[in-house]
mmCIF file with all atom_site columns, C-alpha atoms in Angstrom:
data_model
loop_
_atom_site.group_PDB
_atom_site.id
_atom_site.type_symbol
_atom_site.label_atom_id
_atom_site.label_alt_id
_atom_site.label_comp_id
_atom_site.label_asym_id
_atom_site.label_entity_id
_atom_site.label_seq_id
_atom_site.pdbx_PDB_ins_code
_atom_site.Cartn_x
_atom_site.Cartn_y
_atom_site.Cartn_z
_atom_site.occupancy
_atom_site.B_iso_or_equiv
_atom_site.pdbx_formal_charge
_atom_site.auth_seq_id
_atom_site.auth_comp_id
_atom_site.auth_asym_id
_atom_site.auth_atom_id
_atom_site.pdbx_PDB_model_num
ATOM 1   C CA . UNK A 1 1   ? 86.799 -67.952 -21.191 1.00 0.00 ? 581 UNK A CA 1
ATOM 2   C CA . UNK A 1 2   ? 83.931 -65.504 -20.921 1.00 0.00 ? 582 UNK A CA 1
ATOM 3   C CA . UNK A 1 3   ? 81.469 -68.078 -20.055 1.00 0.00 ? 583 UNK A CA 1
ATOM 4   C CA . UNK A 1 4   ? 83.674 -69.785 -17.596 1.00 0.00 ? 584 UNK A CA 1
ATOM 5   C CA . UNK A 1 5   ? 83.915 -66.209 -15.807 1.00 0.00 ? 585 UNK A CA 1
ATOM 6   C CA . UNK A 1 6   ? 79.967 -66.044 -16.400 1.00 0.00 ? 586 UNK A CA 1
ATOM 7   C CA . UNK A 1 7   ? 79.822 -69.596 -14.640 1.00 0.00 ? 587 UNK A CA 1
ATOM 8   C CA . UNK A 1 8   ? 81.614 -68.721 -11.569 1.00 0.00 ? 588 UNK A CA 1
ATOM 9   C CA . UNK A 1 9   ? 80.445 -64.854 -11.204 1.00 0.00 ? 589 UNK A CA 1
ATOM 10  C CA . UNK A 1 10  ? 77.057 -66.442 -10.522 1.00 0.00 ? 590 UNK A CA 1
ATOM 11  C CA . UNK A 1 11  ? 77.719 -69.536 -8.670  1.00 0.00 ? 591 UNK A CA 1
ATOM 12  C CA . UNK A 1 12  ? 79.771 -67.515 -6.544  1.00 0.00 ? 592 UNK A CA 1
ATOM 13  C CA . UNK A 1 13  ? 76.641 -65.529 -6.393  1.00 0.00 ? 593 UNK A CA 1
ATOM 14  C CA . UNK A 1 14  ? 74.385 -68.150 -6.146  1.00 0.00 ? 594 UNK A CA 1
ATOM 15  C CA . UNK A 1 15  ? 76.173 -69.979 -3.403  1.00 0.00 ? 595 UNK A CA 1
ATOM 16  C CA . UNK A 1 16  ? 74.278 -68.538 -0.405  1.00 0.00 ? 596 UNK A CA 1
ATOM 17  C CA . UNK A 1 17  ? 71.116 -68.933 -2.432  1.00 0.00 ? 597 UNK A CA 1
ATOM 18  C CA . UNK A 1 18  ? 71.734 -72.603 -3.138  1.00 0.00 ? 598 UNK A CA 1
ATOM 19  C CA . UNK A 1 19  ? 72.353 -73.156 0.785   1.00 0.00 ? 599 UNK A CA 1
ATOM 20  C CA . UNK A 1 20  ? 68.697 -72.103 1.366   1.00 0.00 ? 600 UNK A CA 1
ATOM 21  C CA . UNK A 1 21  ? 65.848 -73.996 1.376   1.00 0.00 ? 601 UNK A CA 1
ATOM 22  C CA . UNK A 1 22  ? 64.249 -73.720 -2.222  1.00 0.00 ? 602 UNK A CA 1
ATOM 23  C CA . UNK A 1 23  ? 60.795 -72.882 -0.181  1.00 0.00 ? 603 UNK A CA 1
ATOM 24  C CA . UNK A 1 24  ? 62.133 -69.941 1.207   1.00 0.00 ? 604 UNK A CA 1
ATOM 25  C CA . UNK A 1 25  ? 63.698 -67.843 -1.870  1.00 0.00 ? 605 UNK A CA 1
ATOM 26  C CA . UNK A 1 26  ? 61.485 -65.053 -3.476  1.00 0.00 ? 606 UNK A CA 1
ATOM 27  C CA . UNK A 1 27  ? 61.437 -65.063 -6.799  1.00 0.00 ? 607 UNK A CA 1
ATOM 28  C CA . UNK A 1 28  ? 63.911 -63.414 -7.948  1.00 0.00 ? 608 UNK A CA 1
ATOM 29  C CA . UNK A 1 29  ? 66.537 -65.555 -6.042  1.00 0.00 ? 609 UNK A CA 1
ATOM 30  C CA . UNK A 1 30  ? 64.782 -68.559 -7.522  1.00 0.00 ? 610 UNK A CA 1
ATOM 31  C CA . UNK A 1 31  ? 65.217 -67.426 -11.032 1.00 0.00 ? 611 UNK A CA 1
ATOM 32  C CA . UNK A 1 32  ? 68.809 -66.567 -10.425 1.00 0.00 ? 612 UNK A CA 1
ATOM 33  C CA . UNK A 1 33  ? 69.373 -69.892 -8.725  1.00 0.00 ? 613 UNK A CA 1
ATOM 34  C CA . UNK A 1 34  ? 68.026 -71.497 -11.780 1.00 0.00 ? 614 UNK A CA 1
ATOM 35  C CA . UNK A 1 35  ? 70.253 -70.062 -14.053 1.00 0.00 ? 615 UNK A CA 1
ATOM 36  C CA . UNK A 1 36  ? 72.759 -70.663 -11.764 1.00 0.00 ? 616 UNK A CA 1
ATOM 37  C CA . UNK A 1 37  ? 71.951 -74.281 -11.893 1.00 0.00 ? 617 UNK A CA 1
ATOM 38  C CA . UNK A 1 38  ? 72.011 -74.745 -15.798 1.00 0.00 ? 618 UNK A CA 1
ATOM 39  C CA . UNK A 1 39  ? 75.337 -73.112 -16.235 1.00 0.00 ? 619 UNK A CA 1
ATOM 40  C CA . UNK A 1 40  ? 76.446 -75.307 -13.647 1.00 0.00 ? 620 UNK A CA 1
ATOM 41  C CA . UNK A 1 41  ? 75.135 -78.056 -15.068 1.00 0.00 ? 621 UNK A CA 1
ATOM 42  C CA . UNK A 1 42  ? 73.688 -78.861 -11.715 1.00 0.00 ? 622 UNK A CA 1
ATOM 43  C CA . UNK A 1 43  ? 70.689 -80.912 -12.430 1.00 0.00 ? 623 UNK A CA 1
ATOM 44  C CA . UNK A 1 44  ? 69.701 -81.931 -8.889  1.00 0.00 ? 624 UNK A CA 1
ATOM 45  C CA . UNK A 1 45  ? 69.304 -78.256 -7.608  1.00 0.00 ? 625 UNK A CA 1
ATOM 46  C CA . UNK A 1 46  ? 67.225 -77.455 -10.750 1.00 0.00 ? 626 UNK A CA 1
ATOM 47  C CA . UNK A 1 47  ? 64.942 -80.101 -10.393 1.00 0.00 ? 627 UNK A CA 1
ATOM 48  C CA . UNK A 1 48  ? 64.709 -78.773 -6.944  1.00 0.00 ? 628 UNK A CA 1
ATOM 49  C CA . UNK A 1 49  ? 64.316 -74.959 -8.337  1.00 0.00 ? 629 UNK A CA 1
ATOM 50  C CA . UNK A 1 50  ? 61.858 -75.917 -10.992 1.00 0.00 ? 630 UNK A CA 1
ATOM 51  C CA . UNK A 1 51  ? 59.441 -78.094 -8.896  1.00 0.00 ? 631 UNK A CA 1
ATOM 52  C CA . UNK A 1 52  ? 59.362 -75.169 -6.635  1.00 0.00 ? 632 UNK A CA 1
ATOM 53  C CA . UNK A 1 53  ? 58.751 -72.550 -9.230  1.00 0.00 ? 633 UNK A CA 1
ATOM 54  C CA . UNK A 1 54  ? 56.035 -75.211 -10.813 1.00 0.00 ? 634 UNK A CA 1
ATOM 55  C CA . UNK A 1 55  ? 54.061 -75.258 -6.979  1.00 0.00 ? 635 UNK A CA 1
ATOM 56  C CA . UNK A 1 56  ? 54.269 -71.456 -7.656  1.00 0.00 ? 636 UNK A CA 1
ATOM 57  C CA . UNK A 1 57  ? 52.752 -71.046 -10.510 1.00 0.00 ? 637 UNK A CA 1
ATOM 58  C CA . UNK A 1 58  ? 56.010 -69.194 -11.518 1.00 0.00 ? 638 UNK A CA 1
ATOM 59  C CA . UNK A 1 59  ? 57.155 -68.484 -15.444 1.00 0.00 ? 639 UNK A CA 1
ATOM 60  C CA . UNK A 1 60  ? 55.653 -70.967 -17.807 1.00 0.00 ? 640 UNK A CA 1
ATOM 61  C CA . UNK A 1 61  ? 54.635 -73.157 -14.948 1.00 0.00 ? 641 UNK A CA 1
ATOM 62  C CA . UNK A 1 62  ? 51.493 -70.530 -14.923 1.00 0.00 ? 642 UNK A CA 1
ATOM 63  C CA . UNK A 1 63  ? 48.119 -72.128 -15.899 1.00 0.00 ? 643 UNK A CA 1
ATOM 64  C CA . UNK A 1 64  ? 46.950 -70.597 -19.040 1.00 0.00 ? 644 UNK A CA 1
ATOM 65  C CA . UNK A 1 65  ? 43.493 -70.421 -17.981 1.00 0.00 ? 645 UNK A CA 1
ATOM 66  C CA . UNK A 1 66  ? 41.889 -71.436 -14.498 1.00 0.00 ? 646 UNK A CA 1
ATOM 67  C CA . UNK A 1 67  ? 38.312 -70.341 -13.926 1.00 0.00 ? 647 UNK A CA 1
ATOM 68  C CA . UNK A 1 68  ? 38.585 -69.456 -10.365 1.00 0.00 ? 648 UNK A CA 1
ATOM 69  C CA . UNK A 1 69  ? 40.594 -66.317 -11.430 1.00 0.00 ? 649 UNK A CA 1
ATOM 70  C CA . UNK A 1 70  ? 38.012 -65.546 -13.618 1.00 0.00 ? 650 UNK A CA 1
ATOM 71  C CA . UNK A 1 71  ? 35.543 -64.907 -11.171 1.00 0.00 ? 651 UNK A CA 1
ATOM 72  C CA . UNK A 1 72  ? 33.501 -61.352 -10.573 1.00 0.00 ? 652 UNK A CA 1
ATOM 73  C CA . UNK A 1 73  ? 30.225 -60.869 -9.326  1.00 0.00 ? 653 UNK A CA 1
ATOM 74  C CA . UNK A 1 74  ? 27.594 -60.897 -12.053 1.00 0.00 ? 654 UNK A CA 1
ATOM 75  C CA . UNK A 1 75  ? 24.944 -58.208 -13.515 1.00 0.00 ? 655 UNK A CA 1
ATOM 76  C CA . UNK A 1 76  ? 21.696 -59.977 -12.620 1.00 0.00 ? 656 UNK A CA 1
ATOM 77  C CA . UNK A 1 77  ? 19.244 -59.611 -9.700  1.00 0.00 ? 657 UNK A CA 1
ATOM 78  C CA . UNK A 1 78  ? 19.796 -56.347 -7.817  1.00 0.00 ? 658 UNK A CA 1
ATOM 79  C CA . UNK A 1 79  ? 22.499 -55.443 -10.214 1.00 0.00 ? 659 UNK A CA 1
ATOM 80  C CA . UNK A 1 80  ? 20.631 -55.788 -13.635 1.00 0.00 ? 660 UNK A CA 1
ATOM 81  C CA . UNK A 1 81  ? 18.496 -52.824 -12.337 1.00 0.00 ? 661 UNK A CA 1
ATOM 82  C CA . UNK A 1 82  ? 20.143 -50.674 -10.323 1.00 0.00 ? 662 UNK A CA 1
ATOM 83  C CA . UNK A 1 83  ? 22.370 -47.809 -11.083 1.00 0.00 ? 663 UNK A CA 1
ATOM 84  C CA . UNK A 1 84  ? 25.749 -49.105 -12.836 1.00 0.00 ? 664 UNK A CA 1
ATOM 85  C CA . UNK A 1 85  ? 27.908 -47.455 -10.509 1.00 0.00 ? 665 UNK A CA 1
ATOM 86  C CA . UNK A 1 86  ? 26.544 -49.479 -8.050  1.00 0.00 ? 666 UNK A CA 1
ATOM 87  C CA . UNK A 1 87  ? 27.725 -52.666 -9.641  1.00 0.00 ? 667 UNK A CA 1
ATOM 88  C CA . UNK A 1 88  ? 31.466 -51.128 -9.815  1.00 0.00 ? 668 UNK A CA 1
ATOM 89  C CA . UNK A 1 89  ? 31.012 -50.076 -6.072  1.00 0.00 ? 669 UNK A CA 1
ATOM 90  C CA . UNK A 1 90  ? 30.485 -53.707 -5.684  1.00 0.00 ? 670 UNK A CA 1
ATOM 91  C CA . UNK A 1 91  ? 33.101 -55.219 -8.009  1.00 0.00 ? 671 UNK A CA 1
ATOM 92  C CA . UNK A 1 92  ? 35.628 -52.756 -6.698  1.00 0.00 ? 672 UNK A CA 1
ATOM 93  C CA . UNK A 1 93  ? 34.702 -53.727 -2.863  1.00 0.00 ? 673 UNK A CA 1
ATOM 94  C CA . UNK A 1 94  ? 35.127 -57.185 -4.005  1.00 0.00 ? 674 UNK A CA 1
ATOM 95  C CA . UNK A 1 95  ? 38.848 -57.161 -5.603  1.00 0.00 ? 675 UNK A CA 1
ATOM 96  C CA . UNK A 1 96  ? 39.690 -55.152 -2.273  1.00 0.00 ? 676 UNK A CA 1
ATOM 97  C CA . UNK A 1 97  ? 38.678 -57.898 -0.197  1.00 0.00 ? 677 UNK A CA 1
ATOM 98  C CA . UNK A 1 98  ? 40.555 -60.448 -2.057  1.00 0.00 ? 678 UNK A CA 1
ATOM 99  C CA . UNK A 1 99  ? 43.418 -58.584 -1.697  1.00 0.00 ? 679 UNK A CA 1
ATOM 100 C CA . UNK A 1 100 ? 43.255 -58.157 2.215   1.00 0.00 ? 680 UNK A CA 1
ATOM 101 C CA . UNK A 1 101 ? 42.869 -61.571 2.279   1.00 0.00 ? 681 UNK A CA 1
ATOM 102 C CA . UNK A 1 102 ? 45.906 -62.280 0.305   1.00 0.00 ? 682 UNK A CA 1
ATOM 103 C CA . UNK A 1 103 ? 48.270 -60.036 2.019   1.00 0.00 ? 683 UNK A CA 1
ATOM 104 C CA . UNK A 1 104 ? 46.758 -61.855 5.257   1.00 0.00 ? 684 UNK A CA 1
ATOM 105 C CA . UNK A 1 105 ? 47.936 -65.109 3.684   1.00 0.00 ? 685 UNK A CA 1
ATOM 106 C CA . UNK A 1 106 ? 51.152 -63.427 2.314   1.00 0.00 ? 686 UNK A CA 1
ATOM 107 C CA . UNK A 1 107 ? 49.866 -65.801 -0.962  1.00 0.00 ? 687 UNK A CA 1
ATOM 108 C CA . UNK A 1 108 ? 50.579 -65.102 -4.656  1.00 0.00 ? 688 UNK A CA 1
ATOM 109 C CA . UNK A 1 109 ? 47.973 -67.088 -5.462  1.00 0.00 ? 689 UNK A CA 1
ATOM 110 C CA . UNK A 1 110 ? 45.078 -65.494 -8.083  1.00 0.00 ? 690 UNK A CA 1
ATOM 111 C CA . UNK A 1 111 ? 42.993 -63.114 -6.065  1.00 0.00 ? 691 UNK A CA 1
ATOM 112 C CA . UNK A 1 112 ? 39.801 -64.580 -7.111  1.00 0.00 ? 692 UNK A CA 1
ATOM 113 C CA . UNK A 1 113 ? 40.362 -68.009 -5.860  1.00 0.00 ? 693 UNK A CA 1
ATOM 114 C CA . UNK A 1 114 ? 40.392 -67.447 -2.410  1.00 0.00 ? 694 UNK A CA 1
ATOM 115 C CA . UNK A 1 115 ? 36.171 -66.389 -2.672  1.00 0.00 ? 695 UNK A CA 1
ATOM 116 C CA . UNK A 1 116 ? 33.508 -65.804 -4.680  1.00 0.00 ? 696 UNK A CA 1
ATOM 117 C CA . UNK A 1 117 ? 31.780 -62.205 -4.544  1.00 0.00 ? 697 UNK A CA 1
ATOM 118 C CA . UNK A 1 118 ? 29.019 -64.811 -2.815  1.00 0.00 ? 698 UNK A CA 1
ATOM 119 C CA . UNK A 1 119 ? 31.102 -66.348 -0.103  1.00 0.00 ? 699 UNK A CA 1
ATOM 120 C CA . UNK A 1 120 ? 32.477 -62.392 0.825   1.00 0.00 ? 700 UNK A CA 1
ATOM 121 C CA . UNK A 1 121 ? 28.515 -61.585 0.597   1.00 0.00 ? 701 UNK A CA 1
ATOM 122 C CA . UNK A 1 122 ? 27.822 -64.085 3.432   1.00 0.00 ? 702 UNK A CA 1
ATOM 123 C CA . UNK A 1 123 ? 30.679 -63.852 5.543   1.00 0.00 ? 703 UNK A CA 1
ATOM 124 C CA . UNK A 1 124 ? 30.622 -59.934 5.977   1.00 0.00 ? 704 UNK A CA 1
ATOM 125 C CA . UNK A 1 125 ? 26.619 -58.957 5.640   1.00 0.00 ? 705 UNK A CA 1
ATOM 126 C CA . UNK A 1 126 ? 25.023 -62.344 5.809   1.00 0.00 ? 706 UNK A CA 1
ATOM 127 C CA . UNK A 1 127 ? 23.785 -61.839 2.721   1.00 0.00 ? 707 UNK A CA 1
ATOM 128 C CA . UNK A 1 128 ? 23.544 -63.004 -1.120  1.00 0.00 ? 708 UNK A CA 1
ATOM 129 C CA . UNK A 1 129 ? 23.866 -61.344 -4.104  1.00 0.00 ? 709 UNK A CA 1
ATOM 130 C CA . UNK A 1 130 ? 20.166 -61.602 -4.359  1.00 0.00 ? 710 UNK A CA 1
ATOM 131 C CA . UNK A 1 131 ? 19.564 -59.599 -1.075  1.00 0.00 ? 711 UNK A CA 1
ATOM 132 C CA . UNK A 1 132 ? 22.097 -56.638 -1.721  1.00 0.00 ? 712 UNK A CA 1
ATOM 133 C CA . UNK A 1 133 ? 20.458 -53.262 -1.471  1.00 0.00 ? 713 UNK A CA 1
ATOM 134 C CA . UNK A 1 134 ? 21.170 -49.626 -1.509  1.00 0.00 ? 714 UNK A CA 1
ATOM 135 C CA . UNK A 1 135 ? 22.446 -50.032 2.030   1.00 0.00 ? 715 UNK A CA 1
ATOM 136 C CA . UNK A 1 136 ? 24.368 -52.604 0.948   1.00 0.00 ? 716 UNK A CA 1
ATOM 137 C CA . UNK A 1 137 ? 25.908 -50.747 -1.396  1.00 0.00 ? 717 UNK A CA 1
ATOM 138 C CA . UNK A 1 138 ? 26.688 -47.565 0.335   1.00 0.00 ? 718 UNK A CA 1
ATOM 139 C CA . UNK A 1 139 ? 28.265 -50.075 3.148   1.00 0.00 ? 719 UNK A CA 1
ATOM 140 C CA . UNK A 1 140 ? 30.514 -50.768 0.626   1.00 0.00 ? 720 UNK A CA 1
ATOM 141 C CA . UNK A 1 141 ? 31.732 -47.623 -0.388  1.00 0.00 ? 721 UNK A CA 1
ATOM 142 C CA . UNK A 1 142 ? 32.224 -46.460 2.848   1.00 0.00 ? 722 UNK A CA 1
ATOM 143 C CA . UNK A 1 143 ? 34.617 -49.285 3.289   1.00 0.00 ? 723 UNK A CA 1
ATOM 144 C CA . UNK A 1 144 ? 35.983 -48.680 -0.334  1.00 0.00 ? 724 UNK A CA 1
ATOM 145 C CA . UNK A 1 145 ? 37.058 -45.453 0.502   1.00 0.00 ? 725 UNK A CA 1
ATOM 146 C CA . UNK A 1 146 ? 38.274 -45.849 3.895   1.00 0.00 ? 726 UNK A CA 1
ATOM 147 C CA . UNK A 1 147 ? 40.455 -48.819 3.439   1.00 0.00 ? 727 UNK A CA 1
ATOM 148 C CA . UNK A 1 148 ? 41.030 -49.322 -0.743  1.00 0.00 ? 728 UNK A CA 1
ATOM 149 C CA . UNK A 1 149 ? 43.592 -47.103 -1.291  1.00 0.00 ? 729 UNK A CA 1
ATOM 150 C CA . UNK A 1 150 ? 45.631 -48.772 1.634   1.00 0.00 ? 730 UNK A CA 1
ATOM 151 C CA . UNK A 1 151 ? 45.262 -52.169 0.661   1.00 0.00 ? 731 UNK A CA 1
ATOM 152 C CA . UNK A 1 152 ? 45.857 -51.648 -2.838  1.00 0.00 ? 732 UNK A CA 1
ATOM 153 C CA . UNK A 1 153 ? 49.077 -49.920 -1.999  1.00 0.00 ? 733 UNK A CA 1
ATOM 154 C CA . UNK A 1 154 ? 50.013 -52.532 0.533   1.00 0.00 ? 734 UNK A CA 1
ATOM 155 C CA . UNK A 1 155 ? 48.806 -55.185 -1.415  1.00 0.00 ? 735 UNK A CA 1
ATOM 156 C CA . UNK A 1 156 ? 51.000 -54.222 -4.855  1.00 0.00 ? 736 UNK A CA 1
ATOM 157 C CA . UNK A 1 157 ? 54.062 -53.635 -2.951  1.00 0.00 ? 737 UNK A CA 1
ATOM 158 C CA . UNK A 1 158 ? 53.725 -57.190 -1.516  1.00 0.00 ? 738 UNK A CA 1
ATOM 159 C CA . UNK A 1 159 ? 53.007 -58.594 -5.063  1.00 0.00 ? 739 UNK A CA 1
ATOM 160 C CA . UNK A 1 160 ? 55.951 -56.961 -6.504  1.00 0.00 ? 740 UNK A CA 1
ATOM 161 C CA . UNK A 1 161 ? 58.571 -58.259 -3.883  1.00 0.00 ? 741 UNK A CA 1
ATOM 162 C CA . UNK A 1 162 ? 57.127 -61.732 -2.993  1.00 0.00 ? 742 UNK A CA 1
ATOM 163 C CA . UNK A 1 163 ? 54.862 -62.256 -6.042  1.00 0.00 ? 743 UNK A CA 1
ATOM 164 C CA . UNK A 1 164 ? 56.956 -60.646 -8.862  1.00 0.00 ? 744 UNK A CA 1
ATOM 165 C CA . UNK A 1 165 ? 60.081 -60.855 -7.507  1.00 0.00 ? 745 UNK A CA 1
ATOM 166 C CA . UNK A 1 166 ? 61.180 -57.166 -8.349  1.00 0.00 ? 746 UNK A CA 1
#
């Protein structure tokens, strides 16, 4: 009896959920859809649920490693000399990029696949890791501390709702 009032509590809740397209539910509706699904015993929508939570990287769809998110600038050339606050300027510069750019994309994706502390490098000094200088570096900081509080609050309030689903 309980589970037959669990049942319908949340396919009555699920209903509206259900009626939208899989692509467009944030994570948290997708979960509860699922659940939704198996109590059901509607295996249709959850193969539709679960291949969208599997394009999302979602739950234990989540690669256990990929190298791409692994990415950070290294210590060598400029870095393997210079001051070591420098190199956190740098690193810290770098994650707030990657985050502008994913709120831009409004993606969930890793931050460290969409560039490589390289590719960022190029496309806003025309430089590469082996030309970065004091002025480089001070660039950096000056942008760090304008804008990295901002995006970092922007950016984890995004993640939570779209990414997290909280």
């Amino acid at each position: 009896m309980r589970r037959s009032i669990l049942t319908f509590c949340l396919i009555a809740a699920c209903s509206p959920v259900f009626a939208q397209d899989v692509e467009a539910m944030n994570p948290k509706e997708l979960q509860d859809a699922a659940a939704a699904a198996v109590i059901a015993e509607d295996a249709d929508s959850l193969l539709e649920i679960m291949q969208e939570m599997q394009r999302r990287e979602m739950l234990f769809f989540r690669a256990a490693e990929n190298p791409l998110c692994d990415r950070e600038p290294q210590k060598e050339g400029y870095f393997s000399t210079a001051h070591p606050g420098h190199f956190s300027t740098a690193r810290q510069w770098y994650f707030m990029k990657l985050r502008e750019t994913r709120l831009d994309e409004e993606s969930c994706e890793c931050l460290m696949a969409s560039a490589s502390f390289n590719d960022l490098l190029q496309e806003h000094f025309g430089i590469n890791d082996s030309d970065i200088s004091k002025s480089t570096i001070a660039t950096m900081q000056q942008e760090r501390d304008a804008f990295g509080r901002l995006i970092e609050g922007q950016y984890e309030s995004f993640h939570r709702a779209s990414c997290r689903g909280e």
